[in-house]
mmCIF file of N, CA and C in Angstrom:
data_model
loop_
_atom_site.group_PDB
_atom_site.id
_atom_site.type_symbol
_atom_site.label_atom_id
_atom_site.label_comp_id
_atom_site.label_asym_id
_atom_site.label_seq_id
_atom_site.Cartn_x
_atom_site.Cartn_y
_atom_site.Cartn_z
ATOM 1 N N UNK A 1 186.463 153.666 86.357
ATOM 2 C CA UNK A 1 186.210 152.288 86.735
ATOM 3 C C UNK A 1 184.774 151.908 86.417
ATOM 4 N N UNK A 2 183.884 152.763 86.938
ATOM 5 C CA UNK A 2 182.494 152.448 86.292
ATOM 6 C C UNK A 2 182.581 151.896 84.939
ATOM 7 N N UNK A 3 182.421 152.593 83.889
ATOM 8 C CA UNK A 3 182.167 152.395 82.278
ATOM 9 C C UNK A 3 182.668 150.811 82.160
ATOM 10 N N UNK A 4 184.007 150.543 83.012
ATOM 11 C CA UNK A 4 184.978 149.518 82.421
ATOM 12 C C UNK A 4 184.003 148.064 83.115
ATOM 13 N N UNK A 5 183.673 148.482 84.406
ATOM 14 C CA UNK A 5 182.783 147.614 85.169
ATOM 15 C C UNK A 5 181.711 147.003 84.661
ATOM 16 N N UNK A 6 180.569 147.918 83.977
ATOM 17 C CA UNK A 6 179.501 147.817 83.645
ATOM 18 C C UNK A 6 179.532 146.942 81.969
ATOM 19 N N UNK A 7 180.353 147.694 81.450
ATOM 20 C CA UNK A 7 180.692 146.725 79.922
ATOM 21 C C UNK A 7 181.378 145.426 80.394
ATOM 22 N N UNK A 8 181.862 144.795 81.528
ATOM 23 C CA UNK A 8 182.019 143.595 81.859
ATOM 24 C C UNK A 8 181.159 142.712 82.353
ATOM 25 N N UNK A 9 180.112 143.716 82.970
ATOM 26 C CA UNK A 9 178.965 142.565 83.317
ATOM 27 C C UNK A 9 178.607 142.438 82.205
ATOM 28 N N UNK A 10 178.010 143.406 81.083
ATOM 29 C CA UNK A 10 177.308 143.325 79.961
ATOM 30 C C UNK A 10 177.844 141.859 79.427
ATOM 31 N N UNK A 11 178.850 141.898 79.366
ATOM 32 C CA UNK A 11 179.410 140.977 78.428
ATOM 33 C C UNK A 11 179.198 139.156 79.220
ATOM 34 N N UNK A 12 179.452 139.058 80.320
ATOM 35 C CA UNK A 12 179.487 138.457 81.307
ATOM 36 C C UNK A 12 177.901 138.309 81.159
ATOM 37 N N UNK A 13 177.010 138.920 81.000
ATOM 38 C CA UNK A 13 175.591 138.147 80.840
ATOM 39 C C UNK A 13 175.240 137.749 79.900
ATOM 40 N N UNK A 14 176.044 137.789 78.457
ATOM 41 C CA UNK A 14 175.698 137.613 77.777
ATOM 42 C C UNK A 14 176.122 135.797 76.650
ATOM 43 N N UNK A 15 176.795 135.692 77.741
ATOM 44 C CA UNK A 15 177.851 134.475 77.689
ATOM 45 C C UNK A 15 176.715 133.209 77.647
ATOM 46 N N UNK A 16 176.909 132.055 77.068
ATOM 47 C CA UNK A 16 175.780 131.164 77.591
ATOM 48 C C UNK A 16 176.216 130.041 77.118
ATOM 49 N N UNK A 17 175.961 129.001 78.315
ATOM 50 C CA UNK A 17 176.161 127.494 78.342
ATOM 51 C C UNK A 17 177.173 126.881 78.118
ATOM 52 N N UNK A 18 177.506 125.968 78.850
ATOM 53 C CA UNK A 18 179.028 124.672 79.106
ATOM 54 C C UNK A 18 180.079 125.201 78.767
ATOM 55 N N UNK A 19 181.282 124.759 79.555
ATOM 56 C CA UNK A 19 182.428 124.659 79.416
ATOM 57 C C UNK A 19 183.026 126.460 78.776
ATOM 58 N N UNK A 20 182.608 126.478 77.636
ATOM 59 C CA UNK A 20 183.132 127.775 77.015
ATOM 60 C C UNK A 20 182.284 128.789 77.469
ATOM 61 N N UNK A 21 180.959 129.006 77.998
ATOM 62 C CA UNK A 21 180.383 130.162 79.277
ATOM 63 C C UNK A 21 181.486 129.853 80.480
ATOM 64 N N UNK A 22 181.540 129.421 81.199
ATOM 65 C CA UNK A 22 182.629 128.757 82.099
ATOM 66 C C UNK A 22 183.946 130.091 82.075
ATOM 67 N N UNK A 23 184.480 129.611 80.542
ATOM 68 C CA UNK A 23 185.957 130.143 80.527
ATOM 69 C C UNK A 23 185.890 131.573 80.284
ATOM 70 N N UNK A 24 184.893 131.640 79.626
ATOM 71 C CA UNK A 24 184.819 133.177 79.061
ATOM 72 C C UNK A 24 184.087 134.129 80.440
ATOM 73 N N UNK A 25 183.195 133.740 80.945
ATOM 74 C CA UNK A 25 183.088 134.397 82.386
ATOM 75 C C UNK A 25 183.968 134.619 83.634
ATOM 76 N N UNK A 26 185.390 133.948 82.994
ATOM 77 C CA UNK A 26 186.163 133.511 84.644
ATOM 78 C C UNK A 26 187.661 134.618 83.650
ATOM 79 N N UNK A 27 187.580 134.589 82.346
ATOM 80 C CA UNK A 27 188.282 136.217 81.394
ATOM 81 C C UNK A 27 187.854 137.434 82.259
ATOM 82 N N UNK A 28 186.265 137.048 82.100
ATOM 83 C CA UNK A 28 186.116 138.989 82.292
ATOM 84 C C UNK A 28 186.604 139.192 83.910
ATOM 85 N N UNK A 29 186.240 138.317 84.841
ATOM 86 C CA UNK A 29 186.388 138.474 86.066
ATOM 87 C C UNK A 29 188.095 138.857 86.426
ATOM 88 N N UNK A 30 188.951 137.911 85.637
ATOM 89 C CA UNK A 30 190.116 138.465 86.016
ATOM 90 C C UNK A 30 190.210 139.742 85.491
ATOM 91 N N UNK A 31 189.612 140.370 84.440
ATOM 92 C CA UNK A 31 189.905 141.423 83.632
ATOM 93 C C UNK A 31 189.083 142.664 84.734
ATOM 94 N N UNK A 32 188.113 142.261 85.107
ATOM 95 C CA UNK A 32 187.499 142.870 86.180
ATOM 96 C C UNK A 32 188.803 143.457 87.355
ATOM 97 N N UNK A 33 189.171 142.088 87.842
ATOM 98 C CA UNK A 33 190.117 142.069 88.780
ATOM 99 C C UNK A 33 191.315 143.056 88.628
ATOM 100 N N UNK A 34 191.638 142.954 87.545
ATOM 101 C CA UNK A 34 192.952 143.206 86.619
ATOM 102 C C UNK A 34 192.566 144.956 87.041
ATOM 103 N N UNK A 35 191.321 145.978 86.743
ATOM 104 C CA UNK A 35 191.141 146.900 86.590
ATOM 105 C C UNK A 35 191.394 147.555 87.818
ATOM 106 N N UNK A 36 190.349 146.605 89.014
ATOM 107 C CA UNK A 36 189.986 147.017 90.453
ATOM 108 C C UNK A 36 191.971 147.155 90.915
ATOM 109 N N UNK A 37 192.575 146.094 90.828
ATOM 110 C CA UNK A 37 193.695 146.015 91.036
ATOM 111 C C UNK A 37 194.549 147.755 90.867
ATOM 112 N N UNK A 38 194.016 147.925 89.769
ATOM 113 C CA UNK A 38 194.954 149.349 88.788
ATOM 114 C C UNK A 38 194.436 150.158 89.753
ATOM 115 N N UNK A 39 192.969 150.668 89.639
ATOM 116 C CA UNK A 39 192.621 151.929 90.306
ATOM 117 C C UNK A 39 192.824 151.560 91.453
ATOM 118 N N UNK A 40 193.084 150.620 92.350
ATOM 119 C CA UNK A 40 193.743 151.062 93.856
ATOM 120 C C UNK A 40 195.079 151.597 94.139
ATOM 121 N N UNK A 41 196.076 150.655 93.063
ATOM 122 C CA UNK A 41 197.102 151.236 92.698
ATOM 123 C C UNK A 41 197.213 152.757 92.932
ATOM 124 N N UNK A 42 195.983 153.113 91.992
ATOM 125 C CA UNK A 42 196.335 154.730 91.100
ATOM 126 C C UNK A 42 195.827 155.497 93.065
ATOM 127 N N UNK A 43 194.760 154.802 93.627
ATOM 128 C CA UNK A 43 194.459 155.766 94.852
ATOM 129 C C UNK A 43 192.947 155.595 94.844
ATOM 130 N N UNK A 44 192.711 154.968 93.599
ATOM 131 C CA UNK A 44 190.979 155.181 93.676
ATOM 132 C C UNK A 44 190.640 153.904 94.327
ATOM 133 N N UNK A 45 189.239 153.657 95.715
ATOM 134 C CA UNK A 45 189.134 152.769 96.099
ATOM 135 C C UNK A 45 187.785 152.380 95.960
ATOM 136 N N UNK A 46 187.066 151.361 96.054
ATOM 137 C CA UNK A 46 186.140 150.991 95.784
ATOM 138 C C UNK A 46 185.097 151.532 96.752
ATOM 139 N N UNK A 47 183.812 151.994 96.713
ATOM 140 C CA UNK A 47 182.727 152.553 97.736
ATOM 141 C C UNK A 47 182.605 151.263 99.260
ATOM 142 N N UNK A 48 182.461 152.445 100.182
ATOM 143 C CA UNK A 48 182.618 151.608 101.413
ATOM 144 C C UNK A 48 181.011 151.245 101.531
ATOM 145 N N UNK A 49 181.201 150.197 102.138
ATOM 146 C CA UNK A 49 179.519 150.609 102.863
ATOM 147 C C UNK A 49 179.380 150.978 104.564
ATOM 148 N N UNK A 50 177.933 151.265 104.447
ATOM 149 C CA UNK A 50 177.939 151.623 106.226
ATOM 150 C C UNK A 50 176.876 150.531 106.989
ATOM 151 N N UNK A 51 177.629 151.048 107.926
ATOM 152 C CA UNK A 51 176.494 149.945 109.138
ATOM 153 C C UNK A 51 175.894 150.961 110.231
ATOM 154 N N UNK A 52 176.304 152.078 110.193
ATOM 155 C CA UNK A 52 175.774 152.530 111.398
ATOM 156 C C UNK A 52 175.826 154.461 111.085
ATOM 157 N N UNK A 53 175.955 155.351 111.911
ATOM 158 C CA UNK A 53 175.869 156.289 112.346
ATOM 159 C C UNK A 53 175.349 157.222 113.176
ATOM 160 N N UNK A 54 175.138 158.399 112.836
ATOM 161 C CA UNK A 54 174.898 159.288 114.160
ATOM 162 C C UNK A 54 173.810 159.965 113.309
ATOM 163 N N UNK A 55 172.518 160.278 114.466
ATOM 164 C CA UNK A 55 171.491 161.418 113.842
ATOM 165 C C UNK A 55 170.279 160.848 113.741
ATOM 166 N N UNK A 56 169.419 161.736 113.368
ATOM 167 C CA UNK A 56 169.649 163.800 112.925
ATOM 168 C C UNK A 56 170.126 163.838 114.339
ATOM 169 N N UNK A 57 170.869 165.040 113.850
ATOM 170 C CA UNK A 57 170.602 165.853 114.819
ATOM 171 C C UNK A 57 170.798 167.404 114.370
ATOM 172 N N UNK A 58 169.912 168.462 115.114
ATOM 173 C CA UNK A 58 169.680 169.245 114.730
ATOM 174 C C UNK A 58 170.972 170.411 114.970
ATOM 175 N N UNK A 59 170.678 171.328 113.688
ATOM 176 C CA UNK A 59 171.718 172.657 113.511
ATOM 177 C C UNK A 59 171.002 173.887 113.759
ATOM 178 N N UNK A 60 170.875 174.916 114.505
ATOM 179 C CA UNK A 60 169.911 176.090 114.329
ATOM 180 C C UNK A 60 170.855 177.303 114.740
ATOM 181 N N UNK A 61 171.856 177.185 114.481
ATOM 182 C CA UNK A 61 173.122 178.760 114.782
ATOM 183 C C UNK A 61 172.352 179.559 113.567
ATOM 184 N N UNK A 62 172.391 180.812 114.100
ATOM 185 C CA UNK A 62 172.347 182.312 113.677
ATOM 186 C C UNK A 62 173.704 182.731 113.565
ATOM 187 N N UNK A 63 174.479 182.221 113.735
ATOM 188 C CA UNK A 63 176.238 182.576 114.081
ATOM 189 C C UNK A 63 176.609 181.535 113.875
ATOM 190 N N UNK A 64 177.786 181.857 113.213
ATOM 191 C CA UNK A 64 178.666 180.780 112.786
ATOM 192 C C UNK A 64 178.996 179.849 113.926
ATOM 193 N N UNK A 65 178.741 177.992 112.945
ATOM 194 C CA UNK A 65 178.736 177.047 114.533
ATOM 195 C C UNK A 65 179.289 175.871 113.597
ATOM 196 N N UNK A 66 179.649 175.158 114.373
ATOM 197 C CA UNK A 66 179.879 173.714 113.775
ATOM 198 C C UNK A 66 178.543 172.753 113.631
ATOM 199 N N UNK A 67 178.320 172.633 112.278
ATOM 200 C CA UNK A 67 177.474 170.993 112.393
ATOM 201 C C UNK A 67 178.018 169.974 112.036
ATOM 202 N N UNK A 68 178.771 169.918 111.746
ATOM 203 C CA UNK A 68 179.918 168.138 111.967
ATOM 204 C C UNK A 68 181.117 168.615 112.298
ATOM 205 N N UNK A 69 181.901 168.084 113.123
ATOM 206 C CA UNK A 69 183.434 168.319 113.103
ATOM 207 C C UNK A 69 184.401 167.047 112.371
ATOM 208 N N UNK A 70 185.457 167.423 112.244
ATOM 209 C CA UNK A 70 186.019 166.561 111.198
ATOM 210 C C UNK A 70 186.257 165.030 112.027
ATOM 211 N N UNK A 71 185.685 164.116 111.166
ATOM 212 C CA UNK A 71 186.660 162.680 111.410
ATOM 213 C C UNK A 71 186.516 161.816 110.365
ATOM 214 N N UNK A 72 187.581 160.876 110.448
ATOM 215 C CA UNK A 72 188.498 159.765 109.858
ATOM 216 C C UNK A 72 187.469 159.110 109.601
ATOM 217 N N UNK A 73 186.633 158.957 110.406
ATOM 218 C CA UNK A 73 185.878 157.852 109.834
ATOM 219 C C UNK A 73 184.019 157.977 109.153
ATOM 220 N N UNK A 74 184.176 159.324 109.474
ATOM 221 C CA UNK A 74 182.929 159.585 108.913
ATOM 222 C C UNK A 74 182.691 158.872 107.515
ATOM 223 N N UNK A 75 181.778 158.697 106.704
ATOM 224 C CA UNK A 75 181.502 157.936 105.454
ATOM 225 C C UNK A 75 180.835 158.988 104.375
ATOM 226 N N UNK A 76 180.032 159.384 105.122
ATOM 227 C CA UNK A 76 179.099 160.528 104.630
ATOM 228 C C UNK A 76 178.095 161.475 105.538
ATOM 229 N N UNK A 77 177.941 162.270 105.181
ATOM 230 C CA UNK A 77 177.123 163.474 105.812
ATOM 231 C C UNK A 77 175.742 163.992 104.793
ATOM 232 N N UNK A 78 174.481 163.690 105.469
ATOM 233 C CA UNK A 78 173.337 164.738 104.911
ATOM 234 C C UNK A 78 173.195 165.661 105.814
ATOM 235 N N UNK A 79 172.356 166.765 105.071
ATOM 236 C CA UNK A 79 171.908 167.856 105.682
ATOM 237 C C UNK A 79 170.593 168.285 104.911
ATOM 238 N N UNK A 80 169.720 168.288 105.912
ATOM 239 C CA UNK A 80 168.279 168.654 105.432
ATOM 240 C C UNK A 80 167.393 169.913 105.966
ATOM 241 N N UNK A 81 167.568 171.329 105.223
ATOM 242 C CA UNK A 81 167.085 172.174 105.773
ATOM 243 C C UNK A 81 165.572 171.774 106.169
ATOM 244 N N UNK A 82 165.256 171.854 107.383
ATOM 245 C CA UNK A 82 163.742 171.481 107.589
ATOM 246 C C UNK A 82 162.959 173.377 108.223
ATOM 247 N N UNK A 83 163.569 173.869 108.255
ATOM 248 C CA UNK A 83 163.082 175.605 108.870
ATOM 249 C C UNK A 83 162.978 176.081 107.513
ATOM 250 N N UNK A 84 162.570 177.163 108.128
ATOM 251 C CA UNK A 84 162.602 178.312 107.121
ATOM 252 C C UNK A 84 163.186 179.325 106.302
ATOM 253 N N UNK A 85 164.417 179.047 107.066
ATOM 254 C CA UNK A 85 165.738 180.162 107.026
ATOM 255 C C UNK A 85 166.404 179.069 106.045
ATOM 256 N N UNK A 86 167.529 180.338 105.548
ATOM 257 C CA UNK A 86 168.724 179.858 104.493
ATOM 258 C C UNK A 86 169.606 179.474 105.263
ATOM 259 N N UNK A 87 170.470 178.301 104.789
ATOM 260 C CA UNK A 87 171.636 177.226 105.629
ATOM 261 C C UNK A 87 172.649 177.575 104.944
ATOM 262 N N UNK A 88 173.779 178.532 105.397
ATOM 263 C CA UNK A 88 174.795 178.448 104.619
ATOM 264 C C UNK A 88 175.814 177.635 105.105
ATOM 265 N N UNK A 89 176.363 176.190 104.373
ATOM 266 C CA UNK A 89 177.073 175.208 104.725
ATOM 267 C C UNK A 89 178.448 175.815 103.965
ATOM 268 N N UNK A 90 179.584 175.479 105.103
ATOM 269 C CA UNK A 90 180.791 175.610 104.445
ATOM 270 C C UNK A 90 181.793 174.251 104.645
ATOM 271 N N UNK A 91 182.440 173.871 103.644
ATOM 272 C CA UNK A 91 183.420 172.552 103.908
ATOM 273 C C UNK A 91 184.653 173.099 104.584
ATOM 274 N N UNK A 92 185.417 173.209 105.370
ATOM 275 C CA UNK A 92 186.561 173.216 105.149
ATOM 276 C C UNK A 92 186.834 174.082 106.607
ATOM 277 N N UNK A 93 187.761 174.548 107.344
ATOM 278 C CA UNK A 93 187.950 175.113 108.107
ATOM 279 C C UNK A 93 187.808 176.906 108.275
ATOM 280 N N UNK A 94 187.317 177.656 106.947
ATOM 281 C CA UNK A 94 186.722 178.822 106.832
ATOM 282 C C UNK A 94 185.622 179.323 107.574
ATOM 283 N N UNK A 95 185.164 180.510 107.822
ATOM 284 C CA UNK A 95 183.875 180.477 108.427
ATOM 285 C C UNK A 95 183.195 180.995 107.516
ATOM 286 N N UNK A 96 181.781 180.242 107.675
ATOM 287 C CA UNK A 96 180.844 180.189 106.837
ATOM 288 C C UNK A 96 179.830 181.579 107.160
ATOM 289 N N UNK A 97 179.746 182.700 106.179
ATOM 290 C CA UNK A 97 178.853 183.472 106.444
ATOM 291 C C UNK A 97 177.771 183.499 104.887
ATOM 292 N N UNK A 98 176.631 184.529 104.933
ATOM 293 C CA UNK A 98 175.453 184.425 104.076
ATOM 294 C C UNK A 98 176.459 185.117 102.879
ATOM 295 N N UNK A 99 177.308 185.546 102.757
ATOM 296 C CA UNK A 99 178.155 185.465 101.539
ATOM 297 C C UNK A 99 179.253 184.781 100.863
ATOM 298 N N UNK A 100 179.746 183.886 101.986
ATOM 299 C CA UNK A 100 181.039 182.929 101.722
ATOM 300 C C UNK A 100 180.574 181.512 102.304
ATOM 301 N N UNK A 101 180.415 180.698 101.254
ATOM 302 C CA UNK A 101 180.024 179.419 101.816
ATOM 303 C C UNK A 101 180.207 178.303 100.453
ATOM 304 N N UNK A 102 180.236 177.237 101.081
ATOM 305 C CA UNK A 102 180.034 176.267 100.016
ATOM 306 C C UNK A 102 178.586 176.182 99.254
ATOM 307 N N UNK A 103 177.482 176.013 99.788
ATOM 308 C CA UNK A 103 176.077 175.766 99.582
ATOM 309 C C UNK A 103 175.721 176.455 100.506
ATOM 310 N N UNK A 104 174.526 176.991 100.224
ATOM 311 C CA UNK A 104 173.353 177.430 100.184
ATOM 312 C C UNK A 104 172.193 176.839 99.858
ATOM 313 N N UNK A 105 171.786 176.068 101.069
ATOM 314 C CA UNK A 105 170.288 175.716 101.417
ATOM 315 C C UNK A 105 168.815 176.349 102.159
ATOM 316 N N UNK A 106 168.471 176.715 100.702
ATOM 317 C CA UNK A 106 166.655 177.091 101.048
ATOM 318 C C UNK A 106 165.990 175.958 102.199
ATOM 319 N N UNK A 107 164.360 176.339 102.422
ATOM 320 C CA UNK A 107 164.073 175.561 103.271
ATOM 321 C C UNK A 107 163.418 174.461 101.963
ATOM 322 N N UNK A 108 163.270 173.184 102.753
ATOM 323 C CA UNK A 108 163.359 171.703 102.552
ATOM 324 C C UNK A 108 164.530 171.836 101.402
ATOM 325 N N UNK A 109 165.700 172.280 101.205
ATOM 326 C CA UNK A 109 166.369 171.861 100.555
ATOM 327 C C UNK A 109 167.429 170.362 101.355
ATOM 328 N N UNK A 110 167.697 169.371 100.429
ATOM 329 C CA UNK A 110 168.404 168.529 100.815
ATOM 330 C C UNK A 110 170.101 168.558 100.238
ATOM 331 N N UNK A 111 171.107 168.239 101.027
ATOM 332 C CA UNK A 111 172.559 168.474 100.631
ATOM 333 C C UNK A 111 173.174 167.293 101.150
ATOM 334 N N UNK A 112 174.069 166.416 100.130
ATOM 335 C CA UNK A 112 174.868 165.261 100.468
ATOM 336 C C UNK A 112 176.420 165.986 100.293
ATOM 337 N N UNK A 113 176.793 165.893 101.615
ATOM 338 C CA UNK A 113 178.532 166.160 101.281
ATOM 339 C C UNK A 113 178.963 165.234 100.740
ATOM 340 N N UNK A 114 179.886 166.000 99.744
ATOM 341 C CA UNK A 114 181.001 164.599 98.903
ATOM 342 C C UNK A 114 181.328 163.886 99.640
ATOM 343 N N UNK A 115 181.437 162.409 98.680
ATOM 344 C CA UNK A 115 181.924 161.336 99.573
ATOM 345 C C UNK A 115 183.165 161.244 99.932
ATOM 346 N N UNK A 116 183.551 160.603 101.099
ATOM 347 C CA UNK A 116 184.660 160.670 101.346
ATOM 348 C C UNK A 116 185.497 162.185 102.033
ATOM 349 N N UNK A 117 184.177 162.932 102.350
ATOM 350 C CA UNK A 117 184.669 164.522 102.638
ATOM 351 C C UNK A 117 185.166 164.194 104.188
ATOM 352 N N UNK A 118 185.861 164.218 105.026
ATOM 353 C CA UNK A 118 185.924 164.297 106.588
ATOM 354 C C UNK A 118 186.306 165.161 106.988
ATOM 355 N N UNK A 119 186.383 166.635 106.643
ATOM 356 C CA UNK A 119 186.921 167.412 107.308
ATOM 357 C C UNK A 119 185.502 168.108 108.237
ATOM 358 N N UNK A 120 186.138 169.242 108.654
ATOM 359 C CA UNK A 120 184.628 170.232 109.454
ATOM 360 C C UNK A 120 184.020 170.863 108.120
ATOM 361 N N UNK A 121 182.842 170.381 108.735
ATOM 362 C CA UNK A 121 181.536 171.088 107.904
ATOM 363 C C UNK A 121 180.689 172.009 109.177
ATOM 364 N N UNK A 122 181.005 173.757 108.654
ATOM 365 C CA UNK A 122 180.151 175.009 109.295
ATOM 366 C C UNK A 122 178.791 174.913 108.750
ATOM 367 N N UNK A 123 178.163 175.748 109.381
ATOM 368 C CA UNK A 123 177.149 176.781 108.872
ATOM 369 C C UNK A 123 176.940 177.482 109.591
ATOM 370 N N UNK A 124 175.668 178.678 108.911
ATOM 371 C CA UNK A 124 175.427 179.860 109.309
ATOM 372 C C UNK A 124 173.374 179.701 109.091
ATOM 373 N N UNK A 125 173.059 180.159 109.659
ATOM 374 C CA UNK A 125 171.676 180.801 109.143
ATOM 375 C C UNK A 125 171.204 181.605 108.991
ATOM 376 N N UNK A 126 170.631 182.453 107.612
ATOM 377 C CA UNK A 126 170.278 183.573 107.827
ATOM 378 C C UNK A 126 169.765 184.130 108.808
ATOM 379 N N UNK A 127 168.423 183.265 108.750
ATOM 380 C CA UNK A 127 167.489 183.970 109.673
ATOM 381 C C UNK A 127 167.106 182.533 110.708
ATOM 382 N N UNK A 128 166.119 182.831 111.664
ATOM 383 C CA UNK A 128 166.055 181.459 112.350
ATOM 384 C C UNK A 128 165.615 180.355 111.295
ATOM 385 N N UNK A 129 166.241 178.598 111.637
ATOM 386 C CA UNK A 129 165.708 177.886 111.343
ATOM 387 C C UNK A 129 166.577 176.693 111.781
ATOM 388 N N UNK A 130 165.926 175.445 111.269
ATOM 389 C CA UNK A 130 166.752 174.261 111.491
ATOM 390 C C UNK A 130 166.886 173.023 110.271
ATOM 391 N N UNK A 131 168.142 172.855 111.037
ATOM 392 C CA UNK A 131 168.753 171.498 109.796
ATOM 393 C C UNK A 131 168.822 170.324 110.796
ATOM 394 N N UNK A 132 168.677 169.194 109.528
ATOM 395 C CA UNK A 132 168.785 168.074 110.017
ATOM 396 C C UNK A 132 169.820 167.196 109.753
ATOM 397 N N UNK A 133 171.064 166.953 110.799
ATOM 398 C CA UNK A 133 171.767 166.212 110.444
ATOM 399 C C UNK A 133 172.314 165.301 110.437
ATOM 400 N N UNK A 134 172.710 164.183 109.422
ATOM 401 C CA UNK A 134 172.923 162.496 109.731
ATOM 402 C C UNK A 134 174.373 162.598 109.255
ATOM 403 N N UNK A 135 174.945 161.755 110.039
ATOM 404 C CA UNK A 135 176.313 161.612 109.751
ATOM 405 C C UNK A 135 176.343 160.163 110.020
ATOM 406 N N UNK A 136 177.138 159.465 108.339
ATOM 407 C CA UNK A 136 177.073 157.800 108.068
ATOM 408 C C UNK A 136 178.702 157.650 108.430
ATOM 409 N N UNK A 137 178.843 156.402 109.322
ATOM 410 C CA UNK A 137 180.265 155.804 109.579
ATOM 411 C C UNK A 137 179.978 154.304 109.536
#
């Protein structure tokens, strides 16, 4: 959807003056339309936005712990190692240890869960430290 989006504005700015700017800008828009229409169809939906959420708040398990639990409406999740220790983040209902994990965050490393992820997100820490975490709804 991007590529198809962006070559429609292109074109759409490039249009100019009376009547025939008019018609030819009100083409691409349905053609715009025409696309957005398809990829919802297909499952793909357009980016949400947010108004609000939760955080930081902090993660510091030495042992496997939850730092988000799953919901519906979460939007997005950061995580910002701010300690010293390694963050091993896991997606999914597995437990996350310093050998099985999704990511692996050094200290000040920063991590955006995929969008649209809502399930439980673990971690582990090697050694002591802390994360910072925002969760967008």
């Amino acid at each position: 959807m991007g590529w198809q989006t962006n070559r429609i504005l292109e074109t759409i700015g490039t249009a100019t003056g009376g009547t025939q700017s008019i018609n030819y800008n009100l083409e691409a828009i349905e053609a715009l339309m025409v696309t957005l229409q398809a990829d919802v169809a297909d499952g793909i939906r357009p980016p949400n936005s947010t108004t609000g959420g939760t955080g930081p708040t902090d993660f510091t398990s030495t042992s496997y712990g939850t730092i988000a639990t799953a919901s519906t409406g979460r939007l997005g999740c950061t995580i910002f190692n701010s300690g010293p220790g390694n963050l091993h983040v896991m997606l999914g209902t597995a437990t996350a240890s310093t050998s099985v994990f999704t990511a692996r965050l050094s200290a000040g490393d920063y991590y955006e869960v995929p969008f649209n992820y809502t399930g439980l997100i673990g971690g582990i820490f090697a050694t002591a430290g802390t994360a910072e975490v925002t969760q967008l709804s």
